[in-house]
Amino acid sequence: MNPPSHVAIIMDGNGRWGIRKKNSRKFGHKEGLKTVEKIIEASIKKKIKYLTLFVFSTENWKRPSNEINYLFKLLKIHIDKEIKNLQKKDIKIKIIGNINPFPKKLKSKLRSIQHLTKQNKKIQINMALNYGSREEIVSTINFLKKKKIPINEKNINNNLYTKNIPEPDIIIRTGNTNRISNFLIWQSIYSEIFFVKKMWPEFNENDYNKIINKFSRISRNFGGLSD
Ligand code: IPE
Ligand code: IPE
Ligand code: MG
């Protein structure tokens, strides 16, 4: 058995699911948050140390402002609601991505939960917000150049948003779409990727556990030979 230490998820399909159920993409986003809660609990049960959630991509700014604002509002309300629970459950929140362009209040809330939960130990949730792998790699290389630090794999790794986080063992994408959409492209070279037909709001603990169990039976070679 080979349990994963880091699972990363592209939580896709909220909009389509919401349209199907109530003709509302917003409804899908709201229900999707319930799945987030379930999967955090399931990850704690499975003793997973890092869970990365793709919440908002650098390309999601292309959406109508009304949907973007709704997503920001949901996020803000959710943080307020969950802050006590995060402490109680010993959950550490880490932001990956460039949140500078976010609305001021949301930005300060996000920075404050990151700060408040800094010492928590049970699980680290990496929230990918205005995250895009290309932006991450380009800004890292520019930083290294500015500091006159040699550009090599180790120095790039140590300066990505994901520095100090092990590479994802598993990447899951729900929503019946088989692509990566600018998510963790540097970090995922040896991740096991699972594409799931279900939309994110209908994904459940059982679906998750099946993936974890399947992963634990995979022989990972990392370019070498299996033993
Ligand atoms: C949620 O799924 C992911 C976010 C970008 C917030 P979508 O909103 O992309 O849902 P679909 O893919 O349109 O169904
Ligand atoms: C990926 O989903 C981004 C998030 C889950 C936050 P998208 O819905 O933005 O991906 P595409 O546009 O279908 O590739
Ligand atoms: Mg989508």
Coordinates of N, CA and C and ligand atoms in Angstrom, one line a residue:
M1 N 0.8 -1.2 0.0 CA 0.0 0.0 0.0 C 0.9 1.3 0.0
N2 N 0.4 2.2 -0.8 CA 1.2 3.4 -1.0 C 0.3 4.6 -0.9
P3 N 0.0 5.1 0.4 CA -0.9 6.2 0.5 C -0.4 7.5 -0.1
P4 N -1.2 8.3 -0.7 CA -0.7 9.6 -1.2 C -0.5 10.6 -0.1
S5 N 0.5 11.5 -0.3 CA 0.6 12.5 0.7 C 0.0 13.8 0.2
H6 N -0.1 14.0 -1.1 CA -0.6 15.2 -1.7 C -1.6 14.9 -2.8
V7 N -2.8 15.3 -2.7 CA -3.9 15.2 -3.7 C -4.2 16.6 -4.2
A8 N -4.3 16.8 -5.5 CA -4.7 18.1 -6.1 C -5.9 17.9 -6.9
I9 N -6.8 18.8 -6.9 CA -8.1 18.6 -7.5 C -8.5 19.8 -8.4
I10 N -8.9 19.5 -9.6 CA -9.5 20.5 -10.5 C -11.0 20.3 -10.4
M11 N -11.6 21.2 -9.6 CA -13.0 21.0 -9.2 C -13.9 21.5 -10.4
D12 N -14.1 20.8 -11.4 CA -14.8 21.3 -12.5 C -16.2 20.7 -12.7
G13 N -17.1 21.5 -13.3 CA -18.5 21.0 -13.5 C -19.6 21.7 -12.7
N14 N -19.2 22.6 -11.9 CA -20.3 23.3 -11.1 C -21.3 23.9 -11.9
G15 N -20.9 24.7 -12.9 CA -21.8 25.4 -13.8 C -22.8 24.5 -14.5
R16 N -22.3 23.5 -15.2 CA -23.1 22.6 -15.9 C -24.1 21.9 -15.0
W17 N -23.7 21.5 -13.8 CA -24.5 20.8 -12.9 C -25.7 21.7 -12.4
G18 N -25.3 23.0 -12.1 CA -26.3 24.0 -11.6 C -27.3 24.3 -12.7
I19 N -26.9 24.3 -13.9 CA -27.8 24.6 -15.0 C -28.8 23.4 -15.1
R20 N -28.3 22.2 -15.1 CA -29.1 21.0 -15.2 C -30.1 21.0 -14.1
K21 N -29.7 21.3 -12.8 CA -30.6 21.2 -11.7 C -31.6 22.4 -11.5
K22 N -31.1 23.6 -11.6 CA -31.9 24.8 -11.3 C -31.8 25.9 -12.3
N23 N -31.2 25.6 -13.5 CA -31.0 26.6 -14.5 C -30.1 27.7 -13.9
S24 N -29.2 27.4 -13.1 CA -28.4 28.5 -12.5 C -26.9 28.0 -12.2
R25 N -26.0 28.6 -12.9 CA -24.6 28.3 -12.6 C -24.2 28.6 -11.2
K26 N -24.8 29.7 -10.6 CA -24.5 30.1 -9.3 C -24.9 28.9 -8.3
F27 N -26.0 28.3 -8.5 CA -26.5 27.2 -7.7 C -25.4 26.1 -7.7
G28 N -24.9 25.9 -8.8 CA -23.8 24.9 -8.9 C -22.6 25.2 -8.1
H29 N -22.2 26.5 -8.1 CA -21.0 26.9 -7.4 C -21.3 26.7 -5.9
K30 N -22.5 27.1 -5.5 CA -22.9 27.0 -4.1 C -22.9 25.6 -3.6
E31 N -23.4 24.7 -4.4 CA -23.4 23.3 -4.0 C -22.0 22.7 -4.0
G32 N -21.2 23.2 -4.9 CA -19.9 22.7 -5.1 C -19.1 22.9 -3.8
L33 N -19.4 23.9 -3.0 CA -18.7 24.1 -1.7 C -19.0 23.0 -0.7
K34 N -20.2 22.4 -0.8 CA -20.5 21.3 0.1 C -19.6 20.1 -0.2
T35 N -19.3 19.9 -1.5 CA -18.3 18.8 -1.9 C -16.9 19.2 -1.3
V36 N -16.6 20.4 -1.4 CA -15.3 20.8 -0.8 C -15.2 20.4 0.6
E37 N -16.2 20.7 1.4 CA -16.2 20.3 2.8 C -16.1 18.8 3.0
K38 N -16.9 18.0 2.2 CA -16.8 16.6 2.3 C -15.4 16.0 2.0
I39 N -14.8 16.6 1.0 CA -13.5 16.0 0.5 C -12.4 16.4 1.5
I40 N -12.6 17.6 2.1 CA -11.6 17.9 3.2 C -11.7 16.9 4.3
E41 N -12.9 16.6 4.7 CA -13.1 15.6 5.8 C -12.5 14.2 5.4
A42 N -12.8 13.8 4.2 CA -12.4 12.5 3.7 C -10.9 12.5 3.6
S43 N -10.2 13.6 3.3 CA -8.8 13.7 3.2 C -8.2 13.5 4.6
I44 N -8.8 14.2 5.6 CA -8.3 14.1 6.9 C -8.4 12.6 7.4
K45 N -9.5 12.0 7.1 CA -9.7 10.5 7.5 C -8.6 9.7 6.8
K46 N -8.2 10.0 5.6 CA -7.2 9.2 4.9 C -5.8 9.6 5.2
K47 N -5.7 10.6 6.2 CA -4.4 11.1 6.6 C -3.5 11.7 5.5
I48 N -4.2 12.3 4.6 CA -3.6 13.0 3.5 C -3.0 14.3 4.1
K49 N -1.8 14.7 3.8 CA -1.2 15.8 4.4 C -1.4 17.1 3.6
Y50 N -1.5 17.0 2.3 CA -1.7 18.2 1.5 C -2.8 18.0 0.5
L51 N -3.8 19.0 0.5 CA -4.9 18.9 -0.5 C -4.9 20.2 -1.2
T52 N -4.7 20.2 -2.6 CA -4.7 21.4 -3.3 C -6.0 21.5 -4.1
L53 N -6.6 22.7 -4.0 CA -7.9 22.9 -4.7 C -7.8 24.0 -5.7
F54 N -8.2 23.7 -6.9 CA -8.1 24.7 -8.0 C -9.5 25.5 -7.9
V55 N -9.4 26.7 -7.4 CA -10.6 27.5 -7.1 C -10.8 28.5 -8.2
F56 N -9.8 29.2 -8.7 CA -9.9 30.2 -9.7 C -8.7 30.3 -10.5
S57 N -8.8 30.2 -11.8 CA -7.6 30.1 -12.7 C -7.3 31.5 -13.2
T58 N -6.1 31.7 -13.8 CA -5.7 32.9 -14.4 C -6.6 33.2 -15.6
E59 N -7.2 32.2 -16.2 CA -8.1 32.3 -17.3 C -9.5 32.5 -17.0
N60 N -9.9 32.3 -15.7 CA -11.3 32.5 -15.3 C -11.8 33.9 -15.3
W61 N -10.8 34.9 -15.4 CA -11.2 36.3 -15.6 C -12.0 36.5 -16.9
K62 N -12.0 35.6 -17.8 CA -12.7 35.7 -19.0 C -14.2 35.5 -18.8
R63 N -14.6 35.1 -17.6 CA -16.1 34.9 -17.4 C -16.8 36.2 -17.1
P64 N -18.1 36.2 -17.3 CA -18.9 37.4 -17.0 C -18.6 37.9 -15.5
S65 N -18.6 39.2 -15.4 CA -18.2 39.7 -14.1 C -19.2 39.3 -13.0
N66 N -20.4 39.1 -13.4 CA -21.4 38.7 -12.5 C -21.1 37.3 -11.8
E67 N -20.6 36.4 -12.6 CA -20.2 35.1 -12.1 C -18.9 35.2 -11.2
I68 N -18.0 36.0 -11.7 CA -16.7 36.2 -10.9 C -17.0 36.8 -9.6
N69 N -17.9 37.8 -9.6 CA -18.2 38.5 -8.3 C -19.0 37.5 -7.4
Y70 N -19.8 36.7 -7.9 CA -20.5 35.7 -7.1 C -19.5 34.7 -6.5
L71 N -18.5 34.3 -7.3 CA -17.5 33.3 -6.7 C -16.7 34.0 -5.6
F72 N -16.4 35.3 -5.8 CA -15.7 36.0 -4.7 C -16.5 36.1 -3.4
K73 N -17.8 36.4 -3.7 CA -18.7 36.6 -2.5 C -18.8 35.2 -1.7
L74 N -19.0 34.1 -2.5 CA -19.1 32.8 -1.8 C -17.9 32.6 -1.0
L75 N -16.7 32.9 -1.6 CA -15.5 32.6 -0.9 C -15.4 33.4 0.4
K76 N -15.8 34.7 0.3 CA -15.7 35.5 1.5 C -16.7 35.0 2.6
I77 N -17.9 34.7 2.2 CA -18.8 34.2 3.2 C -18.3 32.9 3.8
H78 N -17.8 32.0 3.0 CA -17.3 30.7 3.4 C -16.2 30.9 4.4
I79 N -15.3 31.8 4.1 CA -14.1 32.0 5.1 C -14.7 32.4 6.4
D80 N -15.6 33.4 6.4 CA -16.1 33.8 7.7 C -16.8 32.7 8.5
K81 N -17.5 31.9 7.7 CA -18.2 30.8 8.4 C -17.3 29.7 8.9
E82 N -16.2 29.5 8.2 CA -15.3 28.3 8.6 C -14.2 28.6 9.5
I83 N -13.9 29.9 9.7 CA -12.6 30.2 10.4 C -12.5 29.5 11.7
K84 N -13.5 29.4 12.5 CA -13.4 28.7 13.8 C -13.2 27.2 13.6
N85 N -13.9 26.6 12.6 CA -13.7 25.2 12.3 C -12.3 24.9 11.9
L86 N -11.7 25.8 11.1 CA -10.3 25.6 10.6 C -9.4 25.4 11.8
Q87 N -9.6 26.3 12.8 CA -8.7 26.2 14.0 C -9.0 25.0 14.8
K88 N -10.3 24.7 15.0 CA -10.7 23.5 15.8 C -10.1 22.2 15.1
K89 N -10.2 22.2 13.8 CA -9.8 21.0 13.1 C -8.3 21.0 12.8
D90 N -7.6 22.0 13.2 CA -6.1 22.0 13.0 C -5.7 22.1 11.5
I91 N -6.5 22.8 10.7 CA -6.3 22.9 9.2 C -5.5 24.1 8.9
K92 N -4.5 24.0 8.1 CA -3.6 25.1 7.7 C -4.0 25.5 6.2
I93 N -4.3 26.8 6.0 CA -4.6 27.2 4.7 C -3.4 28.0 4.1
K94 N -3.1 27.6 2.8 CA -2.0 28.2 2.1 C -2.6 28.7 0.7
I95 N -2.3 29.9 0.4 CA -2.8 30.4 -0.9 C -1.7 30.2 -1.9
I96 N -2.0 29.6 -3.1 CA -1.1 29.6 -4.2 C -1.7 30.4 -5.4
G97 N -0.9 31.2 -6.0 CA -1.5 32.1 -7.0 C -1.3 33.6 -6.6
N98 N -1.6 34.4 -7.6 CA -1.4 35.9 -7.3 C -2.7 36.5 -7.0
I99 N -2.9 36.8 -5.7 CA -4.2 37.3 -5.3 C -4.3 38.9 -5.4
N100 N -3.2 39.5 -5.8 CA -3.1 41.0 -5.9 C -4.3 41.6 -6.6
P101 N -4.8 41.0 -7.7 CA -5.9 41.7 -8.4 C -7.3 41.4 -7.7
F102 N -7.4 40.7 -6.6 CA -8.6 40.4 -6.0 C -9.2 41.6 -5.3
P103 N -10.5 41.7 -5.0 CA -11.0 42.8 -4.2 C -10.4 42.9 -2.9
K104 N -10.2 44.1 -2.4 CA -9.4 44.4 -1.2 C -9.8 43.6 0.0
K105 N -11.1 43.6 0.3 CA -11.6 42.9 1.5 C -11.3 41.4 1.4
L106 N -11.6 40.9 0.3 CA -11.4 39.4 0.1 C -9.9 39.1 0.3
K107 N -9.1 39.9 -0.3 CA -7.6 39.7 -0.2 C -7.2 39.8 1.3
S108 N -7.7 40.7 2.0 CA -7.2 40.8 3.4 C -7.8 39.6 4.2
K109 N -9.0 39.1 3.9 CA -9.5 37.9 4.6 C -8.7 36.7 4.3
L110 N -8.3 36.6 3.0 CA -7.5 35.4 2.6 C -6.1 35.5 3.3
R111 N -5.5 36.7 3.3 CA -4.2 36.8 4.0 C -4.4 36.5 5.5
S112 N -5.5 36.9 6.0 CA -5.6 36.7 7.5 C -5.9 35.2 7.8
I113 N -6.6 34.5 7.0 CA -6.8 33.1 7.4 C -5.5 32.3 7.2
Q114 N -4.7 32.8 6.2 CA -3.4 32.1 6.0 C -2.5 32.3 7.2
H115 N -2.5 33.6 7.7 CA -1.7 33.9 8.8 C -2.2 33.2 10.1
L116 N -3.5 33.2 10.3 CA -4.1 32.6 11.5 C -3.9 31.1 11.6
T117 N -3.8 30.5 10.5 CA -3.8 29.0 10.5 C -2.4 28.4 10.3
K118 N -1.4 29.3 10.2 CA -0.1 29.0 9.9 C 0.6 27.9 10.6
Q119 N 0.2 27.8 11.9 CA 0.8 26.7 12.8 C 0.0 25.4 12.8
N120 N -1.1 25.4 12.1 CA -1.9 24.2 12.2 C -1.3 23.0 11.4
K121 N -1.6 21.8 11.9 CA -0.7 20.7 11.5 C -1.5 19.5 10.8
K122 N -2.8 19.4 11.0 CA -3.4 18.1 10.6 C -3.3 18.0 9.1
I123 N -3.7 19.0 8.4 CA -3.7 18.9 6.9 C -3.4 20.4 6.4
Q124 N -2.8 20.5 5.3 CA -2.6 21.8 4.6 C -3.4 21.8 3.4
I125 N -4.3 22.8 3.3 CA -5.2 23.0 2.1 C -4.5 24.2 1.3
N126 N -4.1 23.8 0.1 CA -3.6 24.9 -0.8 C -4.7 25.3 -1.7
M127 N -5.0 26.6 -1.5 CA -6.1 27.1 -2.4 C -5.5 27.8 -3.6
A128 N -5.8 27.3 -4.7 CA -5.2 27.9 -6.0 C -6.1 29.0 -6.4
L129 N -5.7 30.2 -6.2 CA -6.5 31.4 -6.5 C -5.8 32.3 -7.5
N130 N -6.4 32.6 -8.6 CA -5.8 33.3 -9.7 C -4.5 32.6 -10.0
Y131 N -4.6 31.3 -10.0 CA -3.4 30.5 -10.2 C -3.4 30.0 -11.7
G132 N -2.2 30.1 -12.3 CA -1.9 29.5 -13.6 C -0.5 29.1 -13.6
S133 N -0.2 27.9 -14.1 CA 1.2 27.4 -14.1 C 2.1 28.3 -14.9
R134 N 1.6 28.8 -16.0 CA 2.6 29.6 -16.9 C 2.9 30.9 -16.1
E135 N 2.0 31.5 -15.5 CA 2.3 32.7 -14.7 C 3.3 32.4 -13.6
E136 N 3.0 31.3 -13.0 CA 3.9 30.8 -11.9 C 5.3 30.6 -12.3
I137 N 5.5 30.0 -13.5 CA 6.8 29.7 -13.9 C 7.5 30.9 -14.4
V138 N 6.8 31.8 -15.2 CA 7.4 33.0 -15.7 C 7.8 33.9 -14.5
S139 N 6.9 34.1 -13.5 CA 7.3 35.0 -12.5 C 8.4 34.4 -11.6
T140 N 8.5 33.1 -11.5 CA 9.6 32.5 -10.7 C 10.9 32.8 -11.4
I141 N 10.9 32.6 -12.7 CA 12.2 32.8 -13.5 C 12.6 34.3 -13.4
N142 N 11.6 35.2 -13.6 CA 12.0 36.6 -13.5 C 12.6 36.9 -12.1
F143 N 12.0 36.3 -11.1 CA 12.5 36.5 -9.7 C 14.0 36.1 -9.6
L144 N 14.2 34.9 -10.1 CA 15.6 34.3 -10.0 C 16.6 35.2 -10.8
K145 N 16.1 35.7 -11.9 CA 17.0 36.5 -12.7 C 17.3 37.8 -12.0
K146 N 16.3 38.4 -11.4 CA 16.5 39.6 -10.7 C 17.5 39.5 -9.5
K147 N 17.4 38.3 -8.8 CA 18.2 38.1 -7.7 C 19.6 37.4 -8.1
K148 N 19.8 37.3 -9.4 CA 21.0 36.7 -9.9 C 21.2 35.3 -9.4
I149 N 20.1 34.5 -9.2 CA 20.2 33.2 -8.7 C 20.2 32.3 -10.0
P150 N 21.1 31.3 -10.0 CA 21.1 30.4 -11.2 C 19.8 29.7 -11.5
I151 N 19.4 29.7 -12.8 CA 18.2 29.0 -13.2 C 18.4 27.5 -13.3
N152 N 17.9 26.8 -12.4 CA 18.0 25.3 -12.5 C 16.8 24.7 -11.8
E153 N 16.6 23.4 -11.9 CA 15.4 22.8 -11.4 C 15.2 23.0 -9.9
K154 N 16.3 22.9 -9.2 CA 16.2 23.1 -7.7 C 15.7 24.5 -7.3
N155 N 16.4 25.5 -8.0 CA 16.0 26.9 -7.6 C 14.6 27.2 -8.1
I156 N 14.2 26.7 -9.2 CA 12.8 26.9 -9.7 C 11.9 26.3 -8.7
N157 N 12.1 25.1 -8.3 CA 11.2 24.4 -7.4 C 11.1 25.2 -6.1
N158 N 12.2 25.7 -5.6 CA 12.3 26.4 -4.3 C 11.6 27.8 -4.3
N159 N 11.2 28.2 -5.5 CA 10.7 29.6 -5.6 C 9.3 29.6 -6.3
L160 N 8.7 28.5 -6.5 CA 7.3 28.4 -7.0 C 6.4 28.7 -5.9
Y161 N 5.1 29.0 -6.2 CA 4.1 29.2 -5.1 C 4.1 27.9 -4.3
T162 N 4.4 26.8 -4.9 CA 4.3 25.5 -4.2 C 5.6 25.1 -3.4
K163 N 6.5 26.1 -3.2 CA 7.8 25.7 -2.5 C 7.4 25.0 -1.2
N164 N 8.2 24.1 -0.8 CA 8.0 23.3 0.5 C 6.8 22.4 0.5
I165 N 6.1 22.3 -0.7 CA 5.0 21.3 -0.8 C 5.4 20.2 -1.7
P166 N 5.3 18.9 -1.3 CA 5.7 17.8 -2.2 C 4.9 17.8 -3.4
E167 N 5.4 17.3 -4.5 CA 4.7 17.3 -5.8 C 3.4 16.4 -5.6
P168 N 2.3 16.8 -6.3 CA 1.1 16.0 -6.1 C 1.2 14.5 -6.6
D169 N 0.8 13.6 -5.7 CA 0.8 12.2 -6.1 C -0.3 12.0 -7.0
I170 N -1.5 12.6 -6.7 CA -2.7 12.4 -7.5 C -3.2 13.7 -8.0
I171 N -3.7 13.8 -9.2 CA -4.5 14.9 -9.7 C -5.8 14.4 -10.1
I172 N -6.9 15.0 -9.6 CA -8.2 14.5 -10.0 C -8.9 15.7 -10.7
R173 N -9.5 15.4 -11.9 CA -10.4 16.4 -12.5 C -11.8 15.8 -12.7
T174 N -12.7 16.5 -12.0 CA -14.1 16.1 -12.3 C -14.6 16.8 -13.5
G175 N -15.9 16.6 -13.9 CA -16.6 17.4 -14.9 C -16.4 16.9 -16.3
N176 N -16.0 15.6 -16.4 CA -16.0 14.9 -17.7 C -15.2 15.7 -18.8
T177 N -14.1 16.3 -18.4 CA -13.3 17.0 -19.4 C -11.8 16.5 -19.1
N178 N -11.2 16.1 -20.2 CA -9.8 15.5 -20.0 C -8.7 16.5 -20.3
R179 N -8.6 17.5 -19.5 CA -7.5 18.4 -19.7 C -7.0 19.0 -18.4
I180 N -5.8 19.7 -18.5 CA -5.1 20.2 -17.3 C -5.4 21.7 -17.0
S181 N -5.8 22.4 -18.1 CA -6.2 23.8 -17.9 C -5.2 24.7 -17.1
N182 N -3.9 24.5 -17.3 CA -2.9 25.4 -16.7 C -2.8 25.2 -15.2
F183 N -3.0 23.9 -14.8 CA -2.9 23.6 -13.4 C -1.6 22.8 -13.1
L184 N -0.7 23.3 -12.2 CA 0.4 22.5 -11.7 C 1.2 21.8 -12.8
I185 N 1.5 22.4 -13.9 CA 2.1 21.7 -15.0 C 3.6 21.3 -14.7
W186 N 4.3 22.2 -13.9 CA 5.6 21.9 -13.5 C 5.7 20.7 -12.5
Q187 N 4.7 20.8 -11.6 CA 4.7 19.9 -10.4 C 4.2 18.5 -10.7
S188 N 3.5 18.4 -11.9 CA 2.7 17.1 -12.1 C 3.4 16.1 -13.0
I189 N 4.7 16.3 -13.2 CA 5.3 15.4 -14.2 C 5.1 13.9 -13.9
Y190 N 5.1 13.6 -12.6 CA 4.9 12.2 -12.2 C 3.6 11.9 -11.4
S191 N 2.6 12.9 -11.5 CA 1.4 12.7 -10.8 C 0.5 11.6 -11.6
E192 N -0.2 10.9 -10.8 CA -1.2 10.0 -11.4 C -2.5 10.8 -11.6
I193 N -3.0 10.8 -12.9 CA -4.1 11.7 -13.2 C -5.4 10.9 -13.4
F194 N -6.4 11.4 -12.7 CA -7.7 10.7 -12.7 C -8.8 11.7 -13.3
F195 N -9.3 11.3 -14.4 CA -10.4 12.2 -14.9 C -11.8 11.5 -14.6
V196 N -12.6 12.3 -14.0 CA -13.9 11.7 -13.5 C -15.1 12.3 -14.3
K197 N -16.0 11.5 -14.6 CA -17.2 11.9 -15.4 C -18.1 12.8 -14.6
K198 N -18.3 12.5 -13.3 CA -19.2 13.3 -12.5 C -18.8 14.7 -12.4
M199 N -19.8 15.6 -12.3 CA -19.6 17.0 -12.0 C -19.2 17.2 -10.6
W200 N -18.5 18.3 -10.3 CA -18.0 18.4 -8.9 C -19.0 18.4 -7.8
P201 N -20.2 19.0 -8.0 CA -21.2 18.9 -6.9 C -21.7 17.5 -6.6
E202 N -21.5 16.6 -7.6 CA -22.0 15.2 -7.3 C -20.9 14.2 -7.0
F203 N -19.7 14.7 -6.9 CA -18.6 13.9 -6.5 C -18.6 13.6 -5.0
N204 N -18.4 12.4 -4.6 CA -18.6 12.1 -3.1 C -17.4 11.4 -2.5
E205 N -17.5 11.1 -1.2 CA -16.4 10.5 -0.5 C -16.1 9.1 -1.1
N206 N -17.1 8.4 -1.5 CA -16.9 7.1 -2.0 C -16.1 7.1 -3.4
D207 N -16.5 8.1 -4.2 CA -15.7 8.3 -5.5 C -14.2 8.6 -5.1
Y208 N -14.1 9.4 -4.1 CA -12.7 9.8 -3.7 C -11.9 8.6 -3.2
N209 N -12.5 7.9 -2.3 CA -11.8 6.8 -1.7 C -11.4 5.7 -2.8
K210 N -12.3 5.6 -3.8 CA -12.0 4.6 -4.9 C -10.7 5.0 -5.6
I211 N -10.5 6.3 -5.8 CA -9.3 6.8 -6.5 C -8.1 6.6 -5.6
I212 N -8.3 6.9 -4.3 CA -7.1 6.8 -3.4 C -6.7 5.3 -3.3
N213 N -7.7 4.4 -3.3 CA -7.4 3.0 -3.3 C -6.7 2.5 -4.5
K214 N -7.2 3.0 -5.6 CA -6.6 2.6 -6.9 C -5.2 3.1 -7.0
F215 N -5.0 4.3 -6.6 CA -3.6 4.9 -6.6 C -2.6 4.0 -5.8
S216 N -3.1 3.5 -4.6 CA -2.2 2.8 -3.7 C -1.7 1.5 -4.4
R217 N -2.4 1.1 -5.4 CA -2.0 -0.2 -6.1 C -1.1 0.1 -7.3
I218 N -0.9 1.3 -7.7 CA -0.1 1.7 -8.9 C 1.4 1.6 -8.6
S219 N 2.1 1.0 -9.5 CA 3.6 1.1 -9.3 C 4.1 2.3 -10.1
R220 N 4.8 3.2 -9.3 CA 5.3 4.4 -9.9 C 6.8 4.3 -10.2
N221 N 7.2 4.5 -11.4 CA 8.5 4.2 -11.7 C 9.4 5.4 -11.8
F222 N 8.9 6.6 -11.9 CA 9.7 7.8 -12.0 C 10.8 7.7 -13.1
G223 N 10.5 7.0 -14.1 CA 11.5 6.8 -15.2 C 12.4 5.6 -15.0
G224 N 12.4 5.0 -13.8 CA 13.2 3.8 -13.6 C 12.5 2.6 -13.9
L225 N 12.9 1.4 -13.3 CA 12.1 0.2 -13.6 C 11.3 -0.2 -12.4
S226 N 10.2 -0.8 -12.6 CA 9.4 -1.2 -11.4 C 10.1 -2.4 -10.8
D227 N 9.8 -2.5 -9.4 CA 10.5 -3.6 -8.7 C 9.6 -4.8 -8.6
Ligands
IPE1 C1 -16.1 25.2 -11.3 O1 -16.7 24.7 -12.5 C2 -14.7 25.7 -11.5 C3 -14.5 27.2 -11.5 C4 -13.8 27.8 -12.4 C5 -15.1 28.0 -10.3 P1 -17.1 25.5 -13.7 O2 -17.7 26.8 -13.3 O3 -16.0 25.6 -14.7 O4 -18.3 24.6 -14.3 P2 -18.5 24.2 -15.8 O5 -17.3 23.5 -16.2 O6 -18.9 25.4 -16.5 O7 -19.7 23.2 -15.7
IPE2 C1 -10.5 24.8 -14.5 O1 -11.8 24.8 -14.9 C2 -10.3 25.9 -13.4 C3 -10.9 25.6 -12.1 C4 -11.5 24.5 -11.7 C5 -10.8 26.6 -11.1 P1 -12.3 25.6 -16.2 O2 -13.7 25.4 -16.3 O3 -11.8 27.0 -16.0 O4 -11.4 24.9 -17.4 P2 -11.7 25.0 -18.9 O5 -11.8 26.4 -19.3 O6 -12.9 24.2 -19.2 O7 -10.5 24.3 -19.5
MG3 MG -15.4 24.4 -16.2

